[in-house]
């Protein structure tokens, strides 16, 4: 039942249906508030992060505020924050880039042995989205890899400033895999109007 409710939250959000708030509160008041916050972050990285980089700060600050309200037994104010999160998801654009890439990366048969041995720098230069995702999810993404990503988008592609690259390298050291993937997709999007959804659909269809 929990999975069904979570799926209802997601579908309602992507359809910008107001029922998302109903399902979120259904989950929240059933005693799964901590899990709901985890799910908010999963939804953010899978569907919203690559197009809404600044929404991360909003989400983080609201979670911190929610924690303070709960600690002070101010439940009414804490409960209102859930609605604020849902309402903000509703007004944000979204895509399935990271979600689909993670799905493909789990299909190991899609990858040949030689391709899996590639260095992250080569995967970035080839714009091998599947390979990049697989590499991040199935390897220990080290500081060396973080530096290579920053170098590629800053020095080689000139898509981010040196200051941005420095800030990103610090953030990436403590970031989850999904965040790193979404950041990389966001950096690519700065240079191209290519819609990843259509590319991934073709890959899925074997074209």
Short mmCIF file of C-alpha atoms in Angstrom, two decimals:
data_model
loop_
_atom_site.label_atom_id
_atom_site.label_comp_id
_atom_site.label_asym_id
_atom_site.label_seq_id
_atom_site.Cartn_x
_atom_site.Cartn_y
_atom_site.Cartn_z
CA UNK A 1 0.00 0.00 0.00
CA UNK A 2 2.88 2.38 0.79
CA UNK A 3 4.29 1.96 -2.71
CA UNK A 4 0.88 2.61 -4.23
CA UNK A 5 0.50 5.85 -2.28
CA UNK A 6 4.01 6.98 -3.26
CA UNK A 7 3.24 6.23 -6.90
CA UNK A 8 0.01 8.24 -6.60
CA UNK A 9 2.00 11.19 -5.23
CA UNK A 10 4.44 11.01 -8.14
CA UNK A 11 1.83 10.63 -10.89
CA UNK A 12 -0.26 13.45 -9.46
CA UNK A 13 2.76 15.74 -9.30
CA UNK A 14 3.85 15.05 -12.86
CA UNK A 15 0.30 15.61 -14.07
CA UNK A 16 0.16 18.77 -11.91
CA UNK A 17 -2.92 17.31 -10.30
CA UNK A 18 -3.96 18.75 -6.94
CA UNK A 19 -4.57 15.24 -5.64
CA UNK A 20 -0.81 15.11 -4.99
CA UNK A 21 -1.40 17.03 -1.77
CA UNK A 22 -4.07 14.57 -0.66
CA UNK A 23 -1.77 11.59 -1.21
CA UNK A 24 1.20 13.34 0.40
CA UNK A 25 -0.80 14.05 3.54
CA UNK A 26 -2.20 10.51 3.47
CA UNK A 27 1.38 9.23 3.60
CA UNK A 28 2.49 11.89 6.08
CA UNK A 29 -0.29 11.33 8.61
CA UNK A 30 0.17 7.57 8.39
CA UNK A 31 3.44 7.99 10.28
CA UNK A 32 5.84 8.10 7.34
CA UNK A 33 6.95 11.74 7.54
CA UNK A 34 10.68 10.91 7.41
CA UNK A 35 10.15 8.60 4.44
CA UNK A 36 8.09 11.28 2.71
CA UNK A 37 11.03 13.69 2.91
CA UNK A 38 13.30 11.02 1.45
CA UNK A 39 10.79 10.53 -1.35
CA UNK A 40 10.64 14.28 -2.02
CA UNK A 41 14.40 14.23 -2.61
CA UNK A 42 14.15 11.17 -4.86
CA UNK A 43 11.46 12.88 -6.94
CA UNK A 44 13.51 16.04 -7.10
CA UNK A 45 16.66 14.38 -8.43
CA UNK A 46 14.83 12.02 -10.79
CA UNK A 47 12.50 14.55 -12.40
CA UNK A 48 13.19 18.15 -11.41
CA UNK A 49 16.86 18.76 -10.57
CA UNK A 50 18.31 19.13 -14.06
CA UNK A 51 15.83 21.92 -14.85
CA UNK A 52 15.49 23.44 -11.38
CA UNK A 53 18.92 23.74 -9.80
CA UNK A 54 17.87 26.46 -7.36
CA UNK A 55 14.89 24.46 -6.10
CA UNK A 56 17.35 22.34 -4.12
CA UNK A 57 18.07 25.23 -1.75
CA UNK A 58 14.34 25.83 -1.22
CA UNK A 59 13.74 22.15 -0.50
CA UNK A 60 16.68 21.95 1.91
CA UNK A 61 15.64 25.08 3.81
CA UNK A 62 12.04 23.87 4.11
CA UNK A 63 13.22 20.53 5.48
CA UNK A 64 15.39 22.30 8.05
CA UNK A 65 12.48 24.49 9.05
CA UNK A 66 10.24 21.42 9.31
CA UNK A 67 12.78 19.73 11.59
CA UNK A 68 12.88 22.78 13.88
CA UNK A 69 9.09 22.95 14.07
CA UNK A 70 8.86 19.26 14.92
CA UNK A 71 11.56 19.62 17.59
CA UNK A 72 9.56 22.49 19.12
CA UNK A 73 6.29 20.55 18.91
CA UNK A 74 4.95 23.15 16.49
CA UNK A 75 3.14 20.56 14.41
CA UNK A 76 0.67 22.90 12.75
CA UNK A 77 3.46 24.93 11.13
CA UNK A 78 5.38 21.78 10.28
CA UNK A 79 2.36 20.32 8.52
CA UNK A 80 1.94 23.46 6.39
CA UNK A 81 5.43 22.98 4.97
CA UNK A 82 4.35 19.76 3.25
CA UNK A 83 1.75 21.72 1.30
CA UNK A 84 4.36 24.34 0.39
CA UNK A 85 6.62 21.63 -1.04
CA UNK A 86 3.82 20.08 -3.10
CA UNK A 87 2.67 23.47 -4.39
CA UNK A 88 6.21 24.34 -5.47
CA UNK A 89 6.63 21.04 -7.29
CA UNK A 90 3.45 21.88 -9.18
CA UNK A 91 4.85 25.06 -10.70
CA UNK A 92 8.20 23.56 -11.74
CA UNK A 93 9.05 22.13 -15.18
CA UNK A 94 10.21 18.52 -15.13
CA UNK A 95 11.66 15.82 -17.36
CA UNK A 96 12.49 12.14 -17.08
CA UNK A 97 16.22 12.42 -17.89
CA UNK A 98 17.74 11.12 -14.67
CA UNK A 99 14.93 8.65 -13.99
CA UNK A 100 15.32 6.99 -17.39
CA UNK A 101 19.10 7.05 -17.27
CA UNK A 102 19.08 5.30 -13.91
CA UNK A 103 16.64 2.75 -15.34
CA UNK A 104 18.89 2.03 -18.32
CA UNK A 105 21.97 1.83 -16.11
CA UNK A 106 20.35 -1.02 -14.20
CA UNK A 107 20.02 -2.98 -17.43
CA UNK A 108 23.59 -4.26 -17.47
CA UNK A 109 23.05 -6.17 -20.70
CA UNK A 110 22.85 -2.82 -22.52
CA UNK A 111 26.55 -2.26 -21.95
CA UNK A 112 29.46 -4.01 -23.61
CA UNK A 113 32.57 -4.88 -21.64
CA UNK A 114 34.92 -2.45 -23.32
CA UNK A 115 32.56 0.47 -22.84
CA UNK A 116 32.37 -0.15 -19.10
CA UNK A 117 36.14 0.21 -18.83
CA UNK A 118 36.09 3.73 -20.20
CA UNK A 119 37.38 6.61 -18.14
CA UNK A 120 34.79 9.20 -17.10
CA UNK A 121 36.58 11.81 -19.24
CA UNK A 122 36.03 9.77 -22.41
CA UNK A 123 32.39 9.11 -21.50
CA UNK A 124 31.87 12.85 -21.05
CA UNK A 125 33.51 13.73 -24.38
CA UNK A 126 31.40 11.11 -26.17
CA UNK A 127 28.26 12.41 -24.44
CA UNK A 128 27.61 8.81 -23.51
CA UNK A 129 24.74 9.47 -21.11
CA UNK A 130 24.11 5.81 -20.36
CA UNK A 131 27.79 5.12 -19.83
CA UNK A 132 28.17 8.13 -17.54
CA UNK A 133 25.21 7.06 -15.44
CA UNK A 134 26.42 3.47 -15.23
CA UNK A 135 29.91 4.64 -14.27
CA UNK A 136 28.58 6.85 -11.45
CA UNK A 137 26.19 4.24 -10.08
CA UNK A 138 28.53 1.26 -10.26
CA UNK A 139 31.93 2.75 -9.45
CA UNK A 140 33.37 4.58 -6.50
CA UNK A 141 33.04 8.15 -7.77
CA UNK A 142 36.30 9.54 -6.43
CA UNK A 143 37.70 13.04 -6.09
CA UNK A 144 39.69 12.37 -9.26
CA UNK A 145 36.44 11.79 -11.16
CA UNK A 146 34.89 14.93 -9.70
CA UNK A 147 37.87 16.96 -10.86
CA UNK A 148 37.60 15.48 -14.35
CA UNK A 149 33.92 16.42 -14.60
CA UNK A 150 34.64 19.98 -13.46
CA UNK A 151 37.57 20.26 -15.87
CA UNK A 152 35.51 19.02 -18.82
CA UNK A 153 32.61 21.43 -18.36
CA UNK A 154 34.77 24.38 -17.27
CA UNK A 155 38.01 24.17 -19.26
CA UNK A 156 37.03 22.10 -22.30
CA UNK A 157 33.41 23.06 -22.92
CA UNK A 158 33.45 26.50 -21.23
CA UNK A 159 29.93 25.89 -19.94
CA UNK A 160 30.55 26.78 -16.31
CA UNK A 161 32.82 29.37 -14.73
CA UNK A 162 35.88 28.51 -12.67
CA UNK A 163 34.07 29.75 -9.57
CA UNK A 164 31.10 27.51 -10.34
CA UNK A 165 33.43 24.57 -10.95
CA UNK A 166 35.16 25.12 -7.61
CA UNK A 167 31.85 25.32 -5.74
CA UNK A 168 30.53 22.25 -7.53
CA UNK A 169 33.62 20.18 -6.69
CA UNK A 170 33.11 20.87 -2.99
CA UNK A 171 29.42 20.04 -3.14
CA UNK A 172 29.96 16.89 -5.20
CA UNK A 173 32.18 15.32 -2.56
CA UNK A 174 29.15 14.89 -0.30
CA UNK A 175 26.52 14.51 -3.00
CA UNK A 176 24.47 11.41 -3.71
CA UNK A 177 24.87 9.69 -7.08
CA UNK A 178 21.52 10.99 -8.31
CA UNK A 179 22.59 14.58 -7.64
CA UNK A 180 25.84 14.16 -9.56
CA UNK A 181 23.97 12.67 -12.52
CA UNK A 182 21.39 15.46 -12.53
CA UNK A 183 24.15 18.10 -12.29
CA UNK A 184 25.96 16.61 -15.28
CA UNK A 185 22.75 16.56 -17.34
CA UNK A 186 22.15 20.18 -16.32
CA UNK A 187 25.66 21.18 -17.46
CA UNK A 188 25.07 19.53 -20.85
CA UNK A 189 21.75 21.34 -21.18
CA UNK A 190 23.56 24.68 -20.96
CA UNK A 191 25.01 24.04 -24.42
CA UNK A 192 22.28 22.23 -26.27
CA UNK A 193 18.54 22.26 -26.77
CA UNK A 194 18.69 18.50 -27.21
CA UNK A 195 15.77 16.90 -25.44
CA UNK A 196 17.08 13.92 -23.56
CA UNK A 197 13.64 12.32 -23.36
CA UNK A 198 13.55 11.78 -27.12
CA UNK A 199 17.10 10.41 -27.16
CA UNK A 200 16.36 7.97 -24.37
CA UNK A 201 13.13 6.88 -26.01
CA UNK A 202 15.09 5.99 -29.14
CA UNK A 203 17.66 4.10 -27.08
CA UNK A 204 14.91 2.15 -25.38
CA UNK A 205 13.41 1.30 -28.73
CA UNK A 206 16.79 0.11 -29.96
CA UNK A 207 17.05 2.69 -32.74
#
